[in-house]
Tab-separated table of C-alpha atoms in Angstrom:
chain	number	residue	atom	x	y	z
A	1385	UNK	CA	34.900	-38.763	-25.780
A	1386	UNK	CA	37.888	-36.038	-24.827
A	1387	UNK	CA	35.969	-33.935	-27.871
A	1388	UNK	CA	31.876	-34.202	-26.424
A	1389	UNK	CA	33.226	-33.849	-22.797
A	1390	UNK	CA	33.038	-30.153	-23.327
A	1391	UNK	CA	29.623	-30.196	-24.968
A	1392	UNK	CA	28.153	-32.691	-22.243
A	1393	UNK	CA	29.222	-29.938	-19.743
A	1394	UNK	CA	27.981	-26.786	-21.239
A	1395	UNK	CA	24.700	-28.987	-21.809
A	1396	UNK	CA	24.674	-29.568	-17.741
A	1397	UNK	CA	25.260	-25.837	-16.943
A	1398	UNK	CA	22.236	-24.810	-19.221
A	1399	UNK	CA	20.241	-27.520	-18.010
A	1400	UNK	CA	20.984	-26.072	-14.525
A	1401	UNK	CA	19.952	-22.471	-15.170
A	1402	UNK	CA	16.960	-23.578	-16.580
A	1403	UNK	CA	15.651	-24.978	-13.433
A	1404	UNK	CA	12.496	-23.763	-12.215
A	1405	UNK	CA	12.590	-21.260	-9.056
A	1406	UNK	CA	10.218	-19.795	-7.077
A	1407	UNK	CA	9.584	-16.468	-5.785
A	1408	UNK	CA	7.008	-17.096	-2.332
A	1409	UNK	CA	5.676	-13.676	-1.810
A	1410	UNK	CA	3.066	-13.100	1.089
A	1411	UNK	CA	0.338	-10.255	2.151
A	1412	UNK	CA	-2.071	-9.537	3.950
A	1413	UNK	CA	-4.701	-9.487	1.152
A	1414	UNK	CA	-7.438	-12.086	1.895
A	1415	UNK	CA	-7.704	-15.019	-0.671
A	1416	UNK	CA	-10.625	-14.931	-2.864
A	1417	UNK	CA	-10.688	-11.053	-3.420
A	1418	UNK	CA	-10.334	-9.264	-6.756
A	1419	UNK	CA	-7.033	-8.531	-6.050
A	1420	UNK	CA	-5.983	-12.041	-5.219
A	1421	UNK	CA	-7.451	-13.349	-8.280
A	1422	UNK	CA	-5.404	-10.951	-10.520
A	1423	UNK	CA	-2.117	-11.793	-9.128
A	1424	UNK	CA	-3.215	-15.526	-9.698
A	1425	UNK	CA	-3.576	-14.762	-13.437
A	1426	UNK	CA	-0.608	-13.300	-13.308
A	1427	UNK	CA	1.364	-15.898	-11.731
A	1428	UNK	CA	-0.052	-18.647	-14.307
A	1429	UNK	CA	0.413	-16.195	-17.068
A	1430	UNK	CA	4.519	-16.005	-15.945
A	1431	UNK	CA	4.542	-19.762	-15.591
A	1432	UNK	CA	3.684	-20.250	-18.973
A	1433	UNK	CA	5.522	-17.048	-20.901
A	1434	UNK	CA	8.728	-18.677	-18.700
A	1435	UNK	CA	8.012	-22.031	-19.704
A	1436	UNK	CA	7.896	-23.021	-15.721
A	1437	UNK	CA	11.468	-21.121	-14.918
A	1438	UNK	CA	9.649	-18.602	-12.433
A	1439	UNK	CA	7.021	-19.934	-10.312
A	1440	UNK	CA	4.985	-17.373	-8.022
A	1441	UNK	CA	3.648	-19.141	-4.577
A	1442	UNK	CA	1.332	-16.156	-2.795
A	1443	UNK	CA	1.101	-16.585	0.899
A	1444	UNK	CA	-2.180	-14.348	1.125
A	1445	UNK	CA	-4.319	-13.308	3.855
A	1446	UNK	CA	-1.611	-12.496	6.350
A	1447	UNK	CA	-0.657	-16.041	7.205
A	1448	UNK	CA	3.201	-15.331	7.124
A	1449	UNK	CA	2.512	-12.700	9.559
A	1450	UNK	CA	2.227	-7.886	9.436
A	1451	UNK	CA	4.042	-6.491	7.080
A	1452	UNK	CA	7.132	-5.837	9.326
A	1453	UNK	CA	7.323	-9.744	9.313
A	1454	UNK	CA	7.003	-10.630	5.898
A	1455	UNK	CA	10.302	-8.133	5.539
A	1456	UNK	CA	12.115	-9.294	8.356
A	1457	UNK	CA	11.542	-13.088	6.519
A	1458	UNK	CA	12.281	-11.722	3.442
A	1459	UNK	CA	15.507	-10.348	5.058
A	1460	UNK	CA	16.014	-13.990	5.918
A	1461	UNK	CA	15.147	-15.553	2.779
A	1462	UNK	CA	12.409	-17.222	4.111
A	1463	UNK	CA	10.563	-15.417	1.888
A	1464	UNK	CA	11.671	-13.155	-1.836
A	1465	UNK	CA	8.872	-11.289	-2.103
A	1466	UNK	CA	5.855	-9.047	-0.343
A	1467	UNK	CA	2.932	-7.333	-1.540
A	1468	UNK	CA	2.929	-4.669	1.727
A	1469	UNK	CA	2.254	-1.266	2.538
A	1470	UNK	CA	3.964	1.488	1.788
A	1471	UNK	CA	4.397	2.593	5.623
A	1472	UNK	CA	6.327	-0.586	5.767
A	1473	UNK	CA	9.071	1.246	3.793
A	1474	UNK	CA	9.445	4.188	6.054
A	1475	UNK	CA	12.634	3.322	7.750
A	1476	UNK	CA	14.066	1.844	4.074
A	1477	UNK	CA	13.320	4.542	1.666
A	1478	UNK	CA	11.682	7.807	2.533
A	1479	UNK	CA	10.388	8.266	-0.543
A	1480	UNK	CA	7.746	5.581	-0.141
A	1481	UNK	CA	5.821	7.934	2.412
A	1482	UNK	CA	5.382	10.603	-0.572
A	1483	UNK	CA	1.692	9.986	-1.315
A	1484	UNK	CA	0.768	8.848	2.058
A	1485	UNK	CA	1.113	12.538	3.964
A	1486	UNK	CA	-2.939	13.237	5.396
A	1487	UNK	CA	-4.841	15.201	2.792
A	1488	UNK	CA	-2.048	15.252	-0.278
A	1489	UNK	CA	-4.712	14.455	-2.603
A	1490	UNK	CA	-8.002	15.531	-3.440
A	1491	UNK	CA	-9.077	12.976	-5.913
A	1492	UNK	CA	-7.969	9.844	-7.853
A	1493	UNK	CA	-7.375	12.326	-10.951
A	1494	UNK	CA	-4.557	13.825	-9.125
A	1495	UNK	CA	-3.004	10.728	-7.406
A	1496	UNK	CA	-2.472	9.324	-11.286
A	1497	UNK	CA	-1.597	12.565	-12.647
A	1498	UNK	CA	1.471	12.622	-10.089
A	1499	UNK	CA	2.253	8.546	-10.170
A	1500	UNK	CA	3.704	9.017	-13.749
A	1501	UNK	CA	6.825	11.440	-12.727
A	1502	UNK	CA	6.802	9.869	-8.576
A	1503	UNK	CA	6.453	6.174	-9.076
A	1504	UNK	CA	10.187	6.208	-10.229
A	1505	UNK	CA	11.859	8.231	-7.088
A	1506	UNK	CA	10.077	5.212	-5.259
A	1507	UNK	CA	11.373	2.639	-7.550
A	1508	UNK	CA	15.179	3.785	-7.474
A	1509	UNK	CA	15.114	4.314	-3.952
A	1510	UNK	CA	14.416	0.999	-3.172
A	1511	UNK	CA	16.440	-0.325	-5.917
A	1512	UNK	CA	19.389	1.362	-4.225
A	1513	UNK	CA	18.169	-0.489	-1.041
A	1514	UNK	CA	18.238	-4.426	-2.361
A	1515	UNK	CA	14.362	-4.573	-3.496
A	1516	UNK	CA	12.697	-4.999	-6.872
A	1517	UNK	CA	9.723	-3.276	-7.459
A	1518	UNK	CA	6.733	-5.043	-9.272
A	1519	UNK	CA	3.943	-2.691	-9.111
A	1520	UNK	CA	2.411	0.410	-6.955
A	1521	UNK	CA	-1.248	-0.146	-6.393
A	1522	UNK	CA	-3.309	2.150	-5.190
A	1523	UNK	CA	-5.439	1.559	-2.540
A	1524	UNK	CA	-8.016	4.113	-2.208
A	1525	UNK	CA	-8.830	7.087	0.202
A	1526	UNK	CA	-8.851	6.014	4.289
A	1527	UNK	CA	-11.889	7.752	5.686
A	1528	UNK	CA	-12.258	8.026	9.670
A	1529	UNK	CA	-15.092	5.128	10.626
A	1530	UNK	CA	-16.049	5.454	14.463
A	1531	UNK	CA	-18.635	3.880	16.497
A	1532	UNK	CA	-19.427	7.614	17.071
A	1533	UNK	CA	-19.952	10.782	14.560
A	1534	UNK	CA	-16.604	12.609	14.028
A	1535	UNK	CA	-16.721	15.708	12.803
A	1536	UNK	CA	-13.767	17.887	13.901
A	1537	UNK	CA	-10.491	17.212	15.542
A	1538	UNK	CA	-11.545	17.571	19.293
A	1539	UNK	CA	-14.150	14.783	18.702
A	1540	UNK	CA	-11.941	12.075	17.859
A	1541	UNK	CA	-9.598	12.991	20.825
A	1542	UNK	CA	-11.894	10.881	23.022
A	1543	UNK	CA	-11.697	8.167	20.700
A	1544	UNK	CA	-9.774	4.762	20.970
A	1545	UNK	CA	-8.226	5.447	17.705
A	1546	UNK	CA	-5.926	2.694	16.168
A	1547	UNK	CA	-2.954	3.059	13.953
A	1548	UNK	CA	-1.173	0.332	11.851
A	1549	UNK	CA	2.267	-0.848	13.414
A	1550	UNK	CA	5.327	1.275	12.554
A	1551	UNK	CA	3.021	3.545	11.024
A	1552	UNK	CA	5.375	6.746	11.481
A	1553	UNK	CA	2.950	9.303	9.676
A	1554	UNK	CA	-0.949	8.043	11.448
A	1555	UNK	CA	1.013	8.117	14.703
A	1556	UNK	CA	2.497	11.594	14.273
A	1557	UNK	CA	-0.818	12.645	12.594
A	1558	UNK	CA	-2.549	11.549	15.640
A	1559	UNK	CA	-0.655	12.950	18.280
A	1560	UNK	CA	-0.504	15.916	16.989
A	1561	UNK	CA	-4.498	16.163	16.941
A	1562	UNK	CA	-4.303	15.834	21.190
A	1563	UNK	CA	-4.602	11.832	19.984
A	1564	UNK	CA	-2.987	9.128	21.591
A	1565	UNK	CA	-2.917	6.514	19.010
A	1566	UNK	CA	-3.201	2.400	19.816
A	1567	UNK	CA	-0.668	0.871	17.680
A	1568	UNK	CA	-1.521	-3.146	16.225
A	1569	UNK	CA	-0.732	-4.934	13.380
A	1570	UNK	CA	-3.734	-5.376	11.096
A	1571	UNK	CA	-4.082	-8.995	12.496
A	1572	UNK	CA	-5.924	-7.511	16.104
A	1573	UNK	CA	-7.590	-5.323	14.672
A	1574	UNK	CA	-11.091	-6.696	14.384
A	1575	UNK	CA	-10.580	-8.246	17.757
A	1576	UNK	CA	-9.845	-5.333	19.165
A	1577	UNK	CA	-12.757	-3.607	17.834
A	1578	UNK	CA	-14.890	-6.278	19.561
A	1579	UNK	CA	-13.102	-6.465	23.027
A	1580	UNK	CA	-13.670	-2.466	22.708
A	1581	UNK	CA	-9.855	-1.744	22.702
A	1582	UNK	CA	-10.135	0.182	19.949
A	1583	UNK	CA	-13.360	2.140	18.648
A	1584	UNK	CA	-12.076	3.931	15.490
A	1585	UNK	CA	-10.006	3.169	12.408
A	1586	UNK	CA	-8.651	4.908	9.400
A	1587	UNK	CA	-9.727	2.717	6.367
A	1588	UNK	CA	-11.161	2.681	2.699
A	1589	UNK	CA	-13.856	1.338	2.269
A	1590	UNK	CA	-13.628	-1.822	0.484
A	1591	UNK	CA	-10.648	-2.979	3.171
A	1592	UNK	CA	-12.904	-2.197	6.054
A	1593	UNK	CA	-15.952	-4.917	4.209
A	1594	UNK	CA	-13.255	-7.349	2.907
A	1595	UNK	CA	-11.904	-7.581	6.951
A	1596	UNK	CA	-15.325	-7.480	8.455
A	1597	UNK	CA	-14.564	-4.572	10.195
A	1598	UNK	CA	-17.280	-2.383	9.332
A	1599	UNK	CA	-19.866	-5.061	11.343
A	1600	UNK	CA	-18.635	-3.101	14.518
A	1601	UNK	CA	-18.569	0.670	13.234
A	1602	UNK	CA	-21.526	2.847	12.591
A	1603	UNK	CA	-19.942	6.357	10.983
A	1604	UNK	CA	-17.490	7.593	8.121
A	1605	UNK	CA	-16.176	10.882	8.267
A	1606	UNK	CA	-17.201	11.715	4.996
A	1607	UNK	CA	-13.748	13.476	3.898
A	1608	UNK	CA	-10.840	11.114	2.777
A	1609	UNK	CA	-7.842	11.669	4.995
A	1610	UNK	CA	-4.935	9.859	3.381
A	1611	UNK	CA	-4.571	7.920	-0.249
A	1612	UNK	CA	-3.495	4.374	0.577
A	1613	UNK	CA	-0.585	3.008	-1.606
A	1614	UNK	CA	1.064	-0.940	-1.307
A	1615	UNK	CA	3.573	-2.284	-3.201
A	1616	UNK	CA	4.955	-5.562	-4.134
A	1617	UNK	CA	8.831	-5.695	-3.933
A	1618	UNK	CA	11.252	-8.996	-4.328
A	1619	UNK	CA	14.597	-9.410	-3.124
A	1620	UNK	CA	17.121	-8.050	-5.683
A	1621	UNK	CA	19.577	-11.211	-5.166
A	1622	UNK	CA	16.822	-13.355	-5.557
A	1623	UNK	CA	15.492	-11.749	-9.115
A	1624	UNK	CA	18.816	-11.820	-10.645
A	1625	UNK	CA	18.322	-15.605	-10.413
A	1626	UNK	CA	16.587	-15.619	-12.958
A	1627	UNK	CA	17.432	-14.749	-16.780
A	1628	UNK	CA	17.260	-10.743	-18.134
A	1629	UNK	CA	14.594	-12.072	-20.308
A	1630	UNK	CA	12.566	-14.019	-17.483
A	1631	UNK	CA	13.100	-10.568	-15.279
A	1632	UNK	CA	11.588	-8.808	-18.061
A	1633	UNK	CA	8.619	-11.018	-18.542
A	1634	UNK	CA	8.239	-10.738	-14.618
A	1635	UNK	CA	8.206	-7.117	-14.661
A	1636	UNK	CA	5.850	-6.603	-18.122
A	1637	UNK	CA	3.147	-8.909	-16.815
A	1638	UNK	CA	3.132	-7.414	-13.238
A	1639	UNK	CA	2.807	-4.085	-14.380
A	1640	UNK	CA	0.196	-4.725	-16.719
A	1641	UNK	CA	-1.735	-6.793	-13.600
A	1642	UNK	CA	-1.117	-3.883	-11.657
A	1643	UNK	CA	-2.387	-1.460	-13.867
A	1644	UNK	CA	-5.891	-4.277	-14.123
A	1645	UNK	CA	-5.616	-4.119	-10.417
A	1646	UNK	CA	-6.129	-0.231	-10.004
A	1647	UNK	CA	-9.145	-0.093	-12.594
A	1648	UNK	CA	-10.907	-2.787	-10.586
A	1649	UNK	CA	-10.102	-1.037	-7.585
A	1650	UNK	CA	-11.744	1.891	-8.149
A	1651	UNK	CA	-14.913	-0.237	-9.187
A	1652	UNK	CA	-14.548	-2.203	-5.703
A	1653	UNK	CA	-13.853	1.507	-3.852
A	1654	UNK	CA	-17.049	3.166	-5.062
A	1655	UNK	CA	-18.914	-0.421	-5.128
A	1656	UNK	CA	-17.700	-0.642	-1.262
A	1657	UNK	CA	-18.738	2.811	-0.487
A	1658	UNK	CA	-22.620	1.898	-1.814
A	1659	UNK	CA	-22.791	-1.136	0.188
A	1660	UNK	CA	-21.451	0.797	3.392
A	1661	UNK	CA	-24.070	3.203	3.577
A	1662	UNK	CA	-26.915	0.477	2.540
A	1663	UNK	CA	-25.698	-1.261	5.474
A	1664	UNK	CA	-26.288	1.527	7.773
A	1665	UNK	CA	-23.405	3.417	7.727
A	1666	UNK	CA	-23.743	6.605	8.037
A	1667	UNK	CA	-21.391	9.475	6.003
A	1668	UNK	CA	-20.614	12.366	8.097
A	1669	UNK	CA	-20.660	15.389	5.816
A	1670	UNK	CA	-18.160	18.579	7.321
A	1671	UNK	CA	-18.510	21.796	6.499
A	1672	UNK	CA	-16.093	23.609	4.919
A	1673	UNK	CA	-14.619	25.271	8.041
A	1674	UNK	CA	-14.170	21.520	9.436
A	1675	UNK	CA	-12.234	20.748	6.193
A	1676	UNK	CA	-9.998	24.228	6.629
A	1677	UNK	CA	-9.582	23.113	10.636
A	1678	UNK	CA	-8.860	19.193	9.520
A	1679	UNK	CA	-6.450	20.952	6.724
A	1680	UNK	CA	-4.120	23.170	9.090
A	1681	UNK	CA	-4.234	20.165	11.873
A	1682	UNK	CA	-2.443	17.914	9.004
A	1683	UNK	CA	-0.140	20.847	8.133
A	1684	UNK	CA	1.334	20.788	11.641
A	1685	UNK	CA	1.805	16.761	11.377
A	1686	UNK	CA	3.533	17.192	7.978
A	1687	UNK	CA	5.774	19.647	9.121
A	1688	UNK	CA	6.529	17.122	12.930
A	1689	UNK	CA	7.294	14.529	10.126
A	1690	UNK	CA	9.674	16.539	8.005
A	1691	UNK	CA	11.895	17.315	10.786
A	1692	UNK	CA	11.846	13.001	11.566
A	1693	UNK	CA	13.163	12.546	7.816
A	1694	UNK	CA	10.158	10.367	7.579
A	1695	UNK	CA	9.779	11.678	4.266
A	1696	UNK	CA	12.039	13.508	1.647
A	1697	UNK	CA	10.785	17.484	1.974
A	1698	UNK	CA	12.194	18.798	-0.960
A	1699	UNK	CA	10.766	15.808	-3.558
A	1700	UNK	CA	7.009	16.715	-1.389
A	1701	UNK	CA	7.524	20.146	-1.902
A	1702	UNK	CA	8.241	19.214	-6.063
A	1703	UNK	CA	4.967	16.991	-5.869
A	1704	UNK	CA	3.155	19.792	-3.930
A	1705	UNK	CA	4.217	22.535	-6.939
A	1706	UNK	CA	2.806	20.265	-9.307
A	1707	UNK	CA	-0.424	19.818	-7.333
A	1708	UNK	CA	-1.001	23.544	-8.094
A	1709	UNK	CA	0.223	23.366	-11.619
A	1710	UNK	CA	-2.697	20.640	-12.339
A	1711	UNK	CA	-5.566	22.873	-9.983
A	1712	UNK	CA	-4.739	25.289	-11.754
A	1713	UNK	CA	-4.564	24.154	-14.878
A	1714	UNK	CA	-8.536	23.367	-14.936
């Protein structure tokens, strides 16, 4: 008995580790979209490679609240994990707000070109700040939608213009176009579009048909003012639960999910765009001395944000030299 005592016990300790956890992660996604679906495959597909050691419960649709309360839960440990927004980072990690700085980008071609050598400033920085990252998915370009044709910078200054919640960079954007921006979480948004609080919203397209919200809009400034980036992040205390080998499997079947996820997005983003302007609305083409006016109007709100530290100036001005290097390199 004295001699199995000691296997009996190192028996009960593995039998312990292998217990199955779960990470609950929430977002605002609705249920039932492409996205949604793909991070259900993914789940069942960790399940399995795990053999039922990491469990993934999604909380989708917004149900555990905006983005600043899935953190503050997951600051709690209410909650491990969140598939957010990258504003939601802007007080954690600067480097999050790299790609979302008005008219960075001129195409998807460039956004990927620059993810390969910038997705890893994002993924240290938050490393350094207690989070995991699982994947950076790319949202698509927010256009301008209004009830009423915008076209330059003094038209939307009359507009009811709403910005997400702790939204540093649409605020400061905003403001600095003579704007006076309505904060709200995403939640009050259609409501408020309703009620009339609001009359104008920065969204891509597929977001503004998946939330209904393009029912109560009637134009799209037809020139894409900021790329839209989430990411899903887990608590660092609560991933090193779980084996190296589980955390590997975790991170190797979310990136490839991720990487599905951005291919179908850009099918849903031009699919969305179609059914937009079949549904009668209407694109609002500028010229190119709107573009140049736009251009030095977001110039002014980069340069308000720099001296807030909202984001890091010398890695934008790095990502803003390679911009060149790829222009010029066609």
């Amino acid at each position: 008995m004295k001699l199995l005592t000691p296997a009996i016990l190192v028996l009960s300790l593995l039998a312990s580790g292998a217990q199955a956890a779960t990470l609950k992660i929430a977002t605002l996604a609705p249920d039932g979209t492409s996205w949604m679906k793909l991070l259900r495959e993914a789940a069942a597909e960790i399940k399995t490679e795990t053999e039922g050691r990491v469990n993934v419960k999604y909380f989708p649709g917004g149900v555990q609240g905006s983005d600043k309360s899935v953190l503050r839960k997951m600051q709690i440990r209410q909650l491990q994990g969140g598939a957010v927004a990258s504003g939601a980072f802007a007080q954690i990690a600067s480097s999050t707000q790299l790609y979302s700085l008005p008219f960075t980008f001129r195409n998807l071609e460039e956004v990927r070109a620059i993810r390969e050598e910038f997705d890893p400033y994002i993924i240290q920085d938050l490393a350094k700040n207690g989070y995991v990252v699982l994947g950076i998915s790319e949202g698509g370009f927010a256009y301008l939608m209004s009830n009423k044709a915008i076209r330059t910078s003094s038209d939307v200054q009359d507009r009811k213009v709403w910005v997400p919640e702790g939204d540093m960079i649409s605020q400061t954007t905003f403001e600095n176009g003579g704007v006076s921006p309505i904060a709200l979480p995403v939640s009050d948004v259609y409501t408020s579009l309703q009620t009339g609080l609001i009359d104008t919203v920065a969204v891509n397209p597929s977001t503004s048909i998946a939330l209904q919200w393009h029912t109560k809009l009637d134009y799209a400034t037809d020139y894409p003012l900021v790329f839209l980036i989430g990411m899903m992040v887990v608590d660092d205390s609560a991933f090193k639960k779980f084996s190296p080998a589980d955390q590997a499997t975790v991170k190797r079947v979310m990136a490839a999910t991720f990487a599905k996820m951005d291919a179908q997005n850009e099918i849903d983003e031009a699919g969305a765009r179609q059914a937009l302007a079949q549904n009668g609305i209407e694109f609002v083409e500028l010229t190119e001395a709107d573009k140049t006016a736009w251009q030095a109007l977001a110039k002014g709100a980069i340069a308000a944000l720099a001296d807030k530290n909202v984001y890091p100036v010398d890695l934008y001005k790095k990502l803003q030299q390679r911009l060149i290097e790829l222009r010029q390199a066609k």
